[in-house]
Amino acid sequence: MDEYLVGVLSNVGVISFVALSAYLLLLTGEITFGQQAFFAIGAYAAGIATAMWGWTLAAGLGFGALAGALSATIVGVPTLRLHGLYFAIATLAFAEMVRILFEMFRYQIEIDGEWVGPNGADGFRDIRYIFENDISGMEFMLIIYGLLTVILAGFMLLERSRLGVIFRMIGEDEVLAGLQGVSVARYRILAAAIAGALAGIGGGLYAHLTTYIEPRIFDVMLGVHSLAYGLIGGLGTALGPILGVLIDIGLLESIRALSGYRMIIFGGLVALLLIVRPRGLLDERLVHRIGVALRGGRKMRV
Amino acid sequence: MLELHRLTKHFGGVRAVDGVDLIVNPGEVLGLIGPNGSGKSTTVNLICGLFPLTSGLIMFKGEDISALPPHERVTRGIARTFQNIRLFGQLTVWQNLWVAQNSAEQRRQNPVRRWFGGGGSAREDIGRTLEFFDLAHKRDELAGNLAFGEQRRLEFARAFAAKPVLLLLDEPAAGMNAEEIDQLDARIRTLRDTGMAILLIEHHVELVMSVADRIAVLNFGQKIAEGSPAEVQNNPLVREAYLGTATAA
Ligand SMILES: Nc1ncnc2c1ncn2[C@@H]1O[C@H](COP(=O)(O)OP(=O)(O)OP(=O)(O)O)[C@@H](O)[C@H]1O
Ligand SMILES: [Mg+2]
């Protein structure tokens, strides 16, 4: 496969994680502009683990996911009472705070005569795990898509489980969800933690894909895009945000003729869809209709 | 079963509920009537914990539940419907009923079954509920796509699916035609005969008079009368409250 295509697909795969992270919170009715913070935390944590502490890739990614989940839980508790605009602004402020903290974060050790580790605004270079272990770009892409498949399978299971239905209930009417016996606060924190873990894994993959991360990458635009992917692709299924990433990175950013107009087309698309299809292309109604059509004829359960 | 002691709720200067005492017994339908704005819906909102009380006490099965959050009251056996239909429109009829199964008994199911599609008995319960409320043919439809009358039935069905011991119905007949009201009447009787305690708020006089065992009347947040349907109907205070608002409006 062409190296350029492998690069584009790897990018699509990695960004899909942070898109799924924002999507999960959209399901519970929260608009966040801050998932890039957990992506950054996961990237730094995984990079430090493999490049500085000599951990394996799997352990590093797991550490990134854990760091994402823990920090998301810590932010989730105080923002529990915030909704709508207030929640969005709080998440944005937190993410900017994280980015600025990484600009000040210096933690380096000497390995074979070279200094390795995060160096403030200059970033964190030489996260060379995949070169040192002879993992090709193609193989790393397969790792990304392998993990993404597992996560998507998890989402498919979630959608069929009571937990997934509870998340959607909270998103639609929090008071009514409470009146079905659901402890809304507990589930909102759970959703935040899972979303933090997803962004954290994505960040870890990203750090190893590019071998170089710097705070500037994790700015508000990444958060806005992550949110927009679900809103464009649709909130009816976890494939929705992935469709959003494919449209943006797979088409607009990667096709030369379009890339100059990326922000214009993307922005226009978001605006248009918010008006004509507020819950995205693959919204709940469409997904439900497809589900009925696929099951069509088959005998009803029970 | 349910005892309200000097139940009071003020919104700023509005005394929405003002020192109401009320008892609902098992196997009994208590009708709660009163002119618009007399505090009926607020009373129900207080019983299920949507806002904190200004003062007073709510006793349920001998226990003070005044400070419990709504979801804990639900698990103790209190379920309700809303005056303005409130459903999860993006979920199917079946899902709306499935997640409502949250009584203490239902929570004790095998967790794997409970979290992934419901065990056999949970599914059977939903199946029976769908039959009882004449919604079986709509089982896989999104709740938001149902007709008005079906949505009203689904709301009632959802409250029933939680296996409550106390059911709070806030104007369940609003917007229904005569045939639908007859069916509603029959369903309320059937549930009462299973021993459920039912608090029925209703403007539809014929329905309340027919189905309620006792009736309490609110006016400006205060209870002005209580008794059998016949007693309440002939109470001069009640006539005045209704006529008073009729001329004011
Ligand atoms: N959340 C609230 N905030 C402020 N005032 C409220 C609130 N809820 C109810 N009220 C006020 O409390 C009073 C009682 O309202 P409530 O809805 O309980 O009346 P009701 O008896 O159910 O009337 P209706 O027959 O029209 O449904 C009204 O004056 C209403 O405006
Ligand atoms: Mg009312």
XYZ file of C-alpha atoms and ligand atoms in Angstrom:
583
model
C 0.000 0.000 0.000
C 1.107 3.517 -0.825
C 2.934 5.211 2.054
C 0.836 8.348 1.779
C -2.373 6.337 2.032
C -1.036 4.462 5.057
C -0.277 7.820 6.666
C -3.755 9.182 5.955
C -5.508 6.045 7.174
C -3.392 5.930 10.331
C -4.365 9.523 11.028
C -8.036 8.762 10.448
C -7.772 5.828 12.842
C -6.057 7.782 15.603
C -8.385 10.771 15.403
C -11.356 8.380 15.472
C -10.532 7.624 19.099
C -10.890 11.209 20.229
C -13.993 11.575 18.024
C -15.543 8.548 19.762
C -14.595 10.080 23.076
C -16.522 13.294 22.316
C -19.358 11.197 20.836
C -19.839 9.274 24.074
C -20.328 12.526 25.948
C -22.709 13.768 23.258
C -24.798 10.665 23.926
C -25.147 11.692 27.554
C -26.134 15.173 26.390
C -22.890 17.000 27.100
C -21.139 19.270 24.651
C -17.421 19.320 25.366
C -14.617 21.306 23.783
C -12.010 19.659 25.953
C -11.413 16.053 24.912
C -8.062 17.073 23.372
C -6.810 17.447 26.955
C -7.173 13.713 27.595
C -5.728 12.990 24.162
C -2.694 15.058 25.204
C -2.454 13.422 28.619
C -2.606 9.984 26.995
C 0.026 10.987 24.438
C 2.470 12.240 27.061
C 1.827 9.362 29.451
C 2.289 6.666 26.797
C 5.330 8.410 25.330
C 7.001 8.735 28.724
C 6.256 5.100 29.497
C 7.825 3.641 26.339
C 10.565 6.165 25.536
C 11.765 6.893 29.067
C 10.773 3.995 31.248
C 11.278 1.281 28.651
C 7.748 -0.101 28.883
C 6.219 -2.080 26.025
C 3.798 -0.399 23.637
C 0.806 -2.240 25.095
C 1.718 -1.192 28.646
C 2.344 2.373 27.467
C -1.031 2.594 25.734
C -2.728 1.116 28.785
C -0.993 3.715 30.961
C -2.170 6.454 28.582
C -5.747 5.172 28.798
C -5.575 5.035 32.584
C -4.137 8.554 32.809
C -6.938 9.773 30.512
C -9.634 8.032 32.554
C -8.310 9.262 35.898
C -7.926 12.864 34.835
C -11.387 12.791 33.213
C -12.875 11.496 36.463
C -11.139 14.234 38.427
C -12.567 16.877 36.076
C -15.916 15.091 35.865
C -16.803 15.388 39.532
C -16.691 19.189 39.936
C -18.316 19.787 36.516
C -21.173 17.371 37.262
C -23.575 20.173 38.085
C -22.737 22.145 34.964
C -24.766 21.857 31.790
C -24.883 23.221 28.273
C -22.811 26.312 27.714
C -21.360 26.255 31.227
C -20.116 22.705 30.869
C -18.697 23.456 27.428
C -16.786 26.462 28.731
C -15.494 24.594 31.774
C -14.126 21.778 29.608
C -12.544 24.298 27.257
C -10.888 26.141 30.138
C -9.589 22.886 31.573
C -8.132 21.801 28.235
C -6.338 25.101 27.765
C -4.987 24.803 31.288
C -3.642 21.341 30.495
C -2.016 22.601 27.306
C -0.303 25.442 29.169
C 0.841 23.073 31.892
C 2.480 20.904 29.242
C 4.264 24.016 27.939
C 5.873 24.270 31.354
C 6.369 20.551 31.885
C 10.011 19.471 31.755
C 10.990 15.953 32.646
C 14.025 14.559 30.863
C 16.466 11.753 31.487
C 19.688 10.849 29.743
C 19.548 7.704 27.639
C 22.693 6.708 25.684
C 24.068 10.206 25.981
C 20.903 11.905 24.719
C 18.291 13.794 26.676
C 14.875 12.268 26.227
C 11.515 13.485 27.530
C 9.054 16.359 27.479
C 10.808 19.689 27.207
C 8.165 22.357 27.730
C 6.986 24.225 24.657
C 9.644 22.481 22.551
C 7.702 19.294 22.961
C 8.663 15.702 23.396
C 10.847 14.264 20.616
C 12.097 10.807 19.845
C 9.248 8.581 20.906
C 10.971 5.988 18.775
C 9.365 2.796 19.957
C 8.122 1.673 16.547
C 11.531 2.234 14.889
C 13.449 0.545 17.655
C 11.142 -2.431 17.441
C 11.071 -2.521 13.646
C 7.356 -1.943 13.352
C 6.551 -0.742 9.839
C 4.058 2.020 9.089
C 1.737 -0.597 7.673
C 2.016 -2.753 10.793
C 1.377 0.202 13.066
C -1.685 1.072 11.002
C -2.947 -2.460 11.571
C -2.371 -2.043 15.308
C -4.413 1.170 15.234
C -7.268 -0.451 13.330
C -7.135 -3.578 15.452
C -7.666 -1.488 18.569
C -10.307 0.618 16.872
C -12.194 -2.537 15.904
C -12.155 -3.714 19.502
C -13.437 -0.346 20.686
C -16.164 -0.311 18.021
C -17.234 -3.810 19.018
C -17.418 -2.501 22.576
C -19.656 0.338 21.398
C -21.926 -2.087 19.529
C -22.267 -4.098 22.723
C -22.830 -0.911 24.706
C -25.660 0.165 22.382
C -27.437 -3.107 23.072
C -26.862 -3.017 26.802
C -28.750 -1.268 29.556
C -25.713 0.974 30.111
C -25.908 2.346 26.568
C -29.635 2.929 26.910
C -29.044 4.702 30.231
C -26.464 6.997 28.600
C -28.992 7.904 25.906
C -31.734 8.427 28.491
C -29.549 10.853 30.402
C -28.798 12.643 27.145
C -32.447 13.001 26.269
C -33.997 13.888 29.633
C -31.904 13.792 32.764
C -34.812 14.351 35.158
C -36.855 11.581 33.573
C -33.823 9.279 33.722
C -33.626 9.925 37.472
C -37.299 8.985 37.711
C -36.492 5.588 36.165
C -34.269 4.886 39.164
C -31.033 5.899 37.463
C -28.383 7.597 39.574
C -27.557 10.217 36.965
C -24.411 11.558 38.651
C -22.801 8.142 38.828
C -23.404 7.397 35.143
C -22.216 10.794 34.018
C -18.912 10.226 35.791
C -18.670 6.750 34.307
C -19.231 8.175 30.817
C -16.579 10.845 31.435
C -14.082 8.202 32.596
C -14.673 5.936 29.578
C -14.432 8.932 27.254
C -11.171 9.967 28.956
C -9.746 6.478 28.474
C -10.693 6.458 24.777
C -9.036 9.826 24.170
C -6.035 8.609 26.179
C -5.533 5.532 23.983
C -5.873 7.710 20.874
C -3.239 10.081 22.260
C -0.860 7.217 22.994
C -1.225 5.909 19.446
C -0.750 9.402 18.065
C 2.489 9.947 20.015
C 3.943 6.731 18.624
C 2.688 7.384 15.110
C 4.314 10.803 14.822
C 7.217 10.144 17.286
C 7.013 13.788 18.248
C 4.426 15.688 20.248
C 4.234 19.282 21.377
C 1.577 21.142 23.397
C 0.588 23.297 20.404
C -0.965 20.278 18.645
C -3.505 19.783 21.415
C -5.250 23.094 20.977
C -8.913 24.029 20.869
C -9.249 23.254 17.165
C -8.637 19.579 17.852
C -11.388 19.632 20.460
C -13.805 21.456 18.183
C -13.158 18.985 15.385
C -13.581 15.997 17.697
C -16.977 17.304 18.697
C -17.956 18.155 15.129
C -17.185 14.635 13.881
C -20.040 13.140 15.878
C -22.381 15.996 14.999
C -21.694 15.554 11.271
C -21.486 11.775 11.092
C -24.458 11.224 13.361
C -25.340 10.332 16.931
C -27.314 7.190 16.135
C -24.314 4.846 16.062
C -20.609 4.840 16.902
C -19.948 4.643 13.159
C -21.252 8.222 12.967
C -18.175 9.973 14.404
C -15.944 7.719 12.292
C -17.838 8.812 9.202
C -17.215 12.388 10.337
C -13.454 11.757 10.605
C -13.434 10.114 7.175
C -15.157 13.104 5.605
C -12.794 15.596 7.224
C -9.399 13.908 7.267
C -9.983 11.258 4.629
C -11.422 13.636 2.027
C -10.968 17.285 2.844
C -7.487 17.202 4.312
C -6.000 14.528 2.123
C -7.252 15.279 -1.360
C -5.025 18.035 -2.672
C -7.680 19.777 -4.713
C -9.868 20.079 -1.617
C -7.363 20.661 1.151
C -7.044 24.405 0.563
C -10.750 24.760 1.192
C -10.875 22.321 4.114
C -11.949 24.737 6.814
C -14.474 26.439 4.550
C -16.113 23.198 3.434
C -15.944 21.652 6.884
C -17.348 24.723 8.608
C -20.085 25.015 6.012
C -20.940 21.354 6.378
C -21.247 21.650 10.158
C -23.481 24.712 9.848
C -25.644 23.106 7.175
C -26.077 19.842 9.048
C -26.899 21.548 12.326
C -29.800 23.156 10.498
C -31.109 20.303 8.365
C -29.992 17.283 10.396
C -29.229 18.342 13.946
C -28.294 14.822 15.064
C -26.019 14.150 12.089
C -26.137 12.000 8.979
C -26.505 8.652 10.771
C -29.033 9.899 13.319
C -31.176 7.742 15.592
C -34.128 7.613 13.216
C -32.064 6.498 10.247
C -30.172 3.912 12.304
C -33.474 2.606 13.649
C -34.920 2.339 10.130
C -31.821 0.511 8.902
C -32.063 -1.827 11.889
C -35.712 -2.612 11.128
C -34.900 -3.196 7.444
C -32.028 -5.549 8.291
C -34.152 -7.502 10.732
C -37.125 -7.350 8.330
C -39.008 -10.607 8.015
C -37.093 -12.224 10.820
C -39.351 -13.225 13.667
C -39.586 -10.770 16.536
C -37.775 -11.624 19.719
C -39.549 -12.819 22.889
C -48.589 3.582 52.463
C -48.090 7.300 51.664
C -48.591 10.008 54.262
C -48.056 13.688 53.647
C -47.746 15.834 56.772
C -48.137 19.607 56.431
C -46.553 19.401 52.994
C -45.478 22.890 51.921
C -43.740 24.334 48.867
C -43.281 28.023 48.153
C -41.843 29.291 44.883
C -40.708 32.777 45.849
C -43.972 34.369 46.929
C -46.205 31.681 45.408
C -47.575 29.233 47.949
C -47.945 26.389 45.461
C -48.593 23.817 48.197
C -49.435 25.081 51.631
C -49.682 22.684 54.559
C -51.367 19.714 52.887
C -52.089 16.518 54.851
C -52.932 13.495 52.747
C -52.962 9.715 53.067
C -53.063 7.152 50.256
C -53.720 3.531 51.239
C -52.869 0.312 49.394
C -55.637 -0.857 47.064
C -57.153 2.604 46.969
C -57.551 5.282 44.312
C -57.319 8.745 45.824
C -58.570 11.411 43.413
C -56.849 14.788 43.728
C -58.752 17.595 42.072
C -58.742 21.382 42.129
C -58.774 24.378 39.822
C -55.803 25.220 37.569
C -52.736 26.242 39.530
C -54.047 24.855 42.805
C -50.882 22.823 43.446
C -51.780 19.305 42.248
C -48.794 18.769 39.978
C -46.498 20.358 42.518
C -47.724 17.850 45.106
C -46.766 14.979 42.779
C -43.408 16.587 42.005
C -42.700 16.802 45.723
C -43.648 13.176 46.322
C -41.191 11.977 43.692
C -38.502 14.372 44.827
C -38.136 16.788 41.918
C -37.704 19.737 44.263
C -36.889 20.046 47.962
C -39.752 20.756 50.369
C -40.147 24.146 51.982
C -41.438 22.311 55.047
C -43.403 19.223 56.021
C -42.787 15.521 55.842
C -43.308 12.692 53.343
C -43.677 9.250 54.909
C -43.652 6.200 52.648
C -44.065 2.668 54.030
C -43.378 4.079 57.495
C -40.129 5.745 56.493
C -39.355 9.452 56.069
C -38.332 9.868 52.427
C -38.437 13.693 52.339
C -34.703 14.012 51.733
C -34.122 11.096 49.360
C -33.097 11.826 45.741
C -35.678 10.842 43.077
C -33.917 7.675 41.912
C -33.973 6.210 45.416
C -37.684 6.900 45.766
C -38.247 5.010 42.516
C -36.461 1.933 43.770
C -38.631 2.038 46.880
C -41.718 1.732 44.668
C -42.960 5.154 43.566
C -43.686 5.714 39.873
C -45.445 8.497 38.035
C -46.734 9.858 34.746
C -46.569 13.473 33.599
C -49.306 15.916 32.728
C -47.303 16.795 29.589
C -46.177 13.487 28.128
C -42.529 12.784 28.862
C -40.932 9.829 27.094
C -37.558 8.927 25.662
C -38.505 9.640 22.055
C -35.221 8.322 20.626
C -35.640 4.950 22.322
C -37.990 2.200 21.230
C -41.150 1.318 23.102
C -39.442 -1.831 24.357
C -36.378 0.083 25.594
C -38.571 2.625 27.374
C -40.121 -0.224 29.355
C -36.896 -2.158 29.831
C -35.009 0.640 31.568
C -38.011 1.410 33.727
C -37.609 -1.982 35.410
C -35.822 -0.654 38.419
C -37.640 -1.790 41.518
C -35.551 -3.340 44.275
C -36.755 -6.790 43.213
C -35.896 -6.211 39.551
C -32.417 -5.022 40.500
C -31.672 -8.364 42.078
C -31.752 -10.158 38.707
C -28.654 -11.873 37.436
C -26.506 -8.868 36.411
C -25.428 -10.260 33.048
C -29.039 -10.798 32.050
C -30.120 -7.503 33.521
C -27.499 -5.487 31.667
C -27.705 -7.324 28.356
C -31.263 -7.538 27.178
C -33.072 -8.634 30.308
C -33.610 -12.109 31.660
C -36.555 -14.333 30.776
C -38.791 -13.043 33.541
C -37.976 -9.411 32.738
C -38.861 -10.030 29.085
C -42.062 -11.777 30.033
C -43.000 -8.843 32.254
C -42.466 -6.438 29.381
C -44.458 -8.680 27.063
C -47.391 -8.730 29.494
C -47.143 -4.982 30.029
C -47.242 -4.417 26.268
C -50.347 -6.601 25.999
C -52.085 -4.943 28.930
C -51.564 -1.486 27.445
C -52.318 -2.620 23.898
C -48.866 -1.705 22.591
C -47.519 -5.096 21.536
C -47.663 -4.211 17.831
C -45.554 -1.078 18.500
C -42.842 -2.800 20.469
C -39.935 -1.903 18.140
C -41.192 1.536 17.173
C -39.401 4.656 18.425
C -41.482 6.237 21.176
C -41.230 9.591 19.412
C -43.026 8.130 16.368
C -46.136 7.007 18.273
C -49.511 8.692 17.997
C -50.669 10.808 20.928
C -52.948 8.184 22.471
C -50.221 5.538 22.183
C -47.727 7.842 23.869
C -50.144 8.333 26.757
C -50.492 4.554 27.082
C -46.735 4.083 26.906
C -46.221 6.581 29.690
C -48.672 4.707 31.865
C -47.057 1.417 30.837
C -43.619 2.711 31.748
C -44.762 3.728 35.205
C -46.338 0.292 35.602
C -43.197 -1.507 34.376
C -41.315 -0.345 37.473
C -43.716 -2.506 39.547
C -44.582 0.400 41.827
C -46.574 0.116 45.023
C -47.576 3.762 44.683
C -48.586 5.130 41.302
C -48.961 8.867 40.711
C -51.029 9.731 37.627
C -51.038 13.404 36.634
C -54.017 13.997 34.324
C -53.740 10.728 32.403
C -56.986 11.394 30.499
C -55.930 14.775 29.094
C -56.524 14.790 25.338
C -58.162 11.344 25.241
C -61.432 10.471 23.533
C -64.345 8.758 25.288
C -63.298 5.253 24.291
C -59.742 5.782 25.488
C -61.029 7.159 28.776
C -63.129 4.023 29.282
C -60.048 1.865 28.746
C -58.065 4.033 31.141
C -60.800 3.675 33.749
C -60.682 -0.114 33.401
C -56.892 -0.227 33.681
C -56.842 1.913 36.802
C -59.409 -0.405 38.421
C -57.418 -3.499 37.488
C -54.265 -2.076 39.066
C -56.072 -0.946 42.176
C -57.455 -4.454 42.611
C -53.887 -5.802 42.697
C -53.364 -3.688 45.838
C -51.537 -0.779 44.273
C -52.026 2.638 45.857
C -52.984 5.198 43.220
C -53.024 8.983 43.393
C -55.072 10.238 40.453
C -55.012 13.890 39.458
C -57.722 14.554 36.923
C -59.806 17.369 35.505
C -62.117 14.914 33.799
C -64.858 14.867 36.436
C -66.695 11.749 35.240
C -63.538 9.655 35.366
C -62.597 10.745 38.905
C -66.122 10.328 40.212
C -66.307 6.866 38.684
C -62.954 5.427 39.686
C -61.831 7.227 42.853
C -62.574 5.700 46.238
C -61.928 9.001 47.963
C -61.339 12.504 46.674
C -59.300 15.387 48.074
C -59.711 18.921 46.763
C -56.975 21.545 46.599
C -57.440 25.273 46.177
C -54.581 27.773 46.295
C -52.293 25.090 47.673
C -54.587 24.143 50.550
C -56.795 21.141 51.028
C -60.362 22.444 51.238
C -62.274 19.166 51.255
C -61.863 15.410 51.426
C -64.336 12.543 51.344
C -66.292 10.177 49.143
C -67.063 11.348 45.597
C -70.649 12.135 46.576
C -69.622 14.134 49.652
C -67.104 16.175 47.726
C -69.535 16.854 44.911
C -72.040 18.368 47.310
C -69.507 20.365 49.315
C -70.279 24.094 49.019
C -66.587 25.071 49.407
C -65.703 22.923 46.417
C -68.492 24.386 44.297
C -67.335 27.868 45.208
C -63.678 27.101 44.367
C -64.614 25.852 40.915
C -67.216 28.523 40.216
C -64.861 31.173 41.575
C -62.137 30.304 39.114
C -64.689 29.823 36.351
C -65.879 33.416 36.706
C -62.334 34.734 37.225
C -61.218 33.006 34.015
N -41.166 25.174 39.094
C -41.983 26.179 39.462
N -41.482 27.406 39.682
C -42.297 28.441 40.047
N -43.615 28.322 40.220
C -44.165 27.123 40.017
C -43.390 25.990 39.630
N -44.203 24.916 39.480
C -45.441 25.367 39.776
N -45.430 26.684 40.100
C -46.598 27.487 40.498
O -47.234 26.811 41.538
C -48.645 26.894 41.412
C -49.236 25.501 41.392
O -48.924 24.882 40.134
P -49.290 23.381 39.800
O -48.649 23.086 38.509
O -48.956 22.523 40.952
O -50.860 23.466 39.619
P -51.875 22.348 39.134
O -52.869 22.207 40.223
O -51.170 21.134 38.693
O -52.556 23.064 37.884
P -53.101 22.456 36.500
O -54.474 21.948 36.774
O -53.121 23.644 35.588
O -52.148 21.402 36.063
C -48.917 27.710 40.160
O -49.141 29.042 40.557
C -47.630 27.607 39.397
O -47.423 28.747 38.613
Mg -50.927 20.145 36.931
